[in-house]
Short mmCIF file of C-alpha atoms in Angstrom, two decimals:
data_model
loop_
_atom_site.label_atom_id
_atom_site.label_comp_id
_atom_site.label_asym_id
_atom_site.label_seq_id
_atom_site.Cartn_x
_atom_site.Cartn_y
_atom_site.Cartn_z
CA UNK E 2 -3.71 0.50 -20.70
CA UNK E 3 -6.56 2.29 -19.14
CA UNK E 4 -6.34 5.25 -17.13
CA UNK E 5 -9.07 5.40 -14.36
CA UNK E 6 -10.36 7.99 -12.10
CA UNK E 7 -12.36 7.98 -9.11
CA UNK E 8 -15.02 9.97 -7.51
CA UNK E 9 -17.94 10.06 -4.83
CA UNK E 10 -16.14 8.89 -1.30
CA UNK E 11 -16.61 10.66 1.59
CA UNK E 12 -18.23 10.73 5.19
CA UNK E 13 -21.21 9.13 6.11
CA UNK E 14 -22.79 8.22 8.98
CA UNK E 15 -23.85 4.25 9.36
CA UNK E 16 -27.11 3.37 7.27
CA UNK E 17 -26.27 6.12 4.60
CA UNK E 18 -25.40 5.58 1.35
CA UNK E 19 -22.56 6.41 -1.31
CA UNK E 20 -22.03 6.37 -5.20
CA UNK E 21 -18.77 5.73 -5.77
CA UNK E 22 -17.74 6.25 -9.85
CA UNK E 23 -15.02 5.31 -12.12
CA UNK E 24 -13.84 7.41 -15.15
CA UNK E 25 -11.97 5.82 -17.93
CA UNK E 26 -10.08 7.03 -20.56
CA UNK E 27 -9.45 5.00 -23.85
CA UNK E 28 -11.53 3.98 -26.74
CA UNK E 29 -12.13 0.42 -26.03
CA UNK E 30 -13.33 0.29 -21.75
CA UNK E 31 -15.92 -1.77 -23.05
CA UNK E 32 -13.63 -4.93 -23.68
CA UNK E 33 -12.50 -4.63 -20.42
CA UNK E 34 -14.02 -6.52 -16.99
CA UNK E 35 -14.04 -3.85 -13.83
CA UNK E 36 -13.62 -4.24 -9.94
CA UNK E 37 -13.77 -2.47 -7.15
CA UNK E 38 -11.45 -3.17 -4.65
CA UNK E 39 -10.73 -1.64 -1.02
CA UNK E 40 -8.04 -1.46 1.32
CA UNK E 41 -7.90 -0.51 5.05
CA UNK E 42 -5.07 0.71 7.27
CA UNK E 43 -2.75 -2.07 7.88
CA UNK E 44 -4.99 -4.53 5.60
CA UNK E 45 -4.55 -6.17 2.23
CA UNK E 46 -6.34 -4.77 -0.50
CA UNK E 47 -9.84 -6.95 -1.10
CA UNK E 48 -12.28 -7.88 -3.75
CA UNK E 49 -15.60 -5.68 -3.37
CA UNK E 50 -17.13 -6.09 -6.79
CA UNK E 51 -16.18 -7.16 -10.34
CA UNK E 52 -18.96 -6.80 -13.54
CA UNK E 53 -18.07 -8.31 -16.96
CA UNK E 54 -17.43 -6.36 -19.92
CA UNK E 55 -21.13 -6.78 -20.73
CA UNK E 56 -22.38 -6.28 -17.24
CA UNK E 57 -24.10 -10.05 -17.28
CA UNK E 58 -22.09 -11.58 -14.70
CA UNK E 59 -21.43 -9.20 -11.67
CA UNK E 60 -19.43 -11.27 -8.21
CA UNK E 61 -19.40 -9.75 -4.86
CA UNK E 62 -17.52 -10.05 -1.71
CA UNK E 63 -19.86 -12.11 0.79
CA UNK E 64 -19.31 -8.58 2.90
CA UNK E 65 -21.11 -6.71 1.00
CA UNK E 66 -23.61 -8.94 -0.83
CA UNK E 67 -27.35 -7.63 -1.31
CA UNK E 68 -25.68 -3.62 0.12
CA UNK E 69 -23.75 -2.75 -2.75
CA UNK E 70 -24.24 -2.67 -6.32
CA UNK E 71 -21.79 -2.87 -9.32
CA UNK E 72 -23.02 -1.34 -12.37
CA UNK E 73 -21.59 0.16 -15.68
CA UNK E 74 -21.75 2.72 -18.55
CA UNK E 75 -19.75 1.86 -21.46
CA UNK E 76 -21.03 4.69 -23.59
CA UNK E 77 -19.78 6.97 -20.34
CA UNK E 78 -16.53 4.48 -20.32
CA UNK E 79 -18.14 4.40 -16.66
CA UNK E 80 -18.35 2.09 -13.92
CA UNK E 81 -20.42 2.75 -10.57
CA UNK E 82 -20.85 1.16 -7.09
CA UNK E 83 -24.03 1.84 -5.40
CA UNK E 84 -23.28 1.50 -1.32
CA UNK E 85 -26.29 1.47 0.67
CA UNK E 86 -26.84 0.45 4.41
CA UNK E 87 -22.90 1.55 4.98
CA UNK E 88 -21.34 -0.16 8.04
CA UNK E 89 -17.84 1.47 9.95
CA UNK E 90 -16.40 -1.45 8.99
CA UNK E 91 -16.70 -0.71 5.24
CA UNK E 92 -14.13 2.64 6.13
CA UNK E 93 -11.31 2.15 3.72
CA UNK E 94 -9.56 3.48 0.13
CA UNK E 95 -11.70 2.40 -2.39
CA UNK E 96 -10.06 1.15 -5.49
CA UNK E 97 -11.10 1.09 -9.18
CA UNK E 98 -9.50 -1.59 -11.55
CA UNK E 99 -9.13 -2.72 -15.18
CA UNK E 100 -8.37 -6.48 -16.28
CA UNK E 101 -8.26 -7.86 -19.79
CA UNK E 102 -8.91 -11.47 -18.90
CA UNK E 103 -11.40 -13.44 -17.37
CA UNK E 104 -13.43 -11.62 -14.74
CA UNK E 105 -11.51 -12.16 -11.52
CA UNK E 106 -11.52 -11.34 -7.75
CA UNK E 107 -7.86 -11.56 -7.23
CA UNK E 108 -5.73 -8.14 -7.41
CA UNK E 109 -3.07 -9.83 -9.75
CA UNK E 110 -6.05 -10.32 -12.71
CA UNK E 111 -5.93 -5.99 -13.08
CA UNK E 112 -3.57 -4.39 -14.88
CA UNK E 113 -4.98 -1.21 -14.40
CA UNK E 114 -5.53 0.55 -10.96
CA UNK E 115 -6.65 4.24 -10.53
CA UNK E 116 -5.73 6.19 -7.57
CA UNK E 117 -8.50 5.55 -4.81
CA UNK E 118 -11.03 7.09 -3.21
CA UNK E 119 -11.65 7.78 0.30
CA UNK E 120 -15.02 6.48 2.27
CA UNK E 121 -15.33 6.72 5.67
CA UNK E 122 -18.13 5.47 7.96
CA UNK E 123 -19.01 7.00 11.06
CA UNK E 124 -20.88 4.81 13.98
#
């Protein structure tokens, strides 16, 4: 498995923008598909973003559609998400994951989960 390690959350007012990144360790994060996921107190964890191992297909949550950005580095064994135009409702642990299969939305399709990263949006 992959280990994975988030960074950029934080507090920002509404209209701002975050970078959220996702570190991986391991010789082969290129063969893997990525998504960001996000859960809020008392809520399910949901889909954000997912981007293929080769970056050419890249699903978002209707939520977020044409605010955020998925993106990735596979010579960094990095994957980004670009927030802009941040809403309070968007407050939540951010979640980066790892799957080996077909690109999914679904939490079951990751096998590997790193330990979230805070973003909170002020109104």
């Amino acid at each position: 498995q992959v280990q994975l390690v988030e960074s950029g959350g934080g507090l920002v007012q509404a209209g701002g923008s975050l970078r959220l990144s996702c570190a991986a360790s391991g010789r082969t994060f290129s063969s893997y598909h990525m998504g960001w996921f996000r859960q809020a107190p008392g809520k399910e964890r949901e889909f954000v973003a997912a981007i293929s191992w080769s970056g050419g297909s890249t699903p978002y949550a209707d939520s977020v559609k044409g605010r955020f950005t998925i993106s990735r580095e596979n010579a960094k064994n990095t994957v980004y998400l670009q927030m802009n135009n941040l809403k309070p409702e968007d407050t939540a642990v951010y979640y980066c994951a790892a799957g080996v299969f077909n690109i999914a939305t679904v939490v079951s399709r990751y096998q590997s989960w790193g330990q979230g990263t805070q973003v909170t949006v002020s109104s």
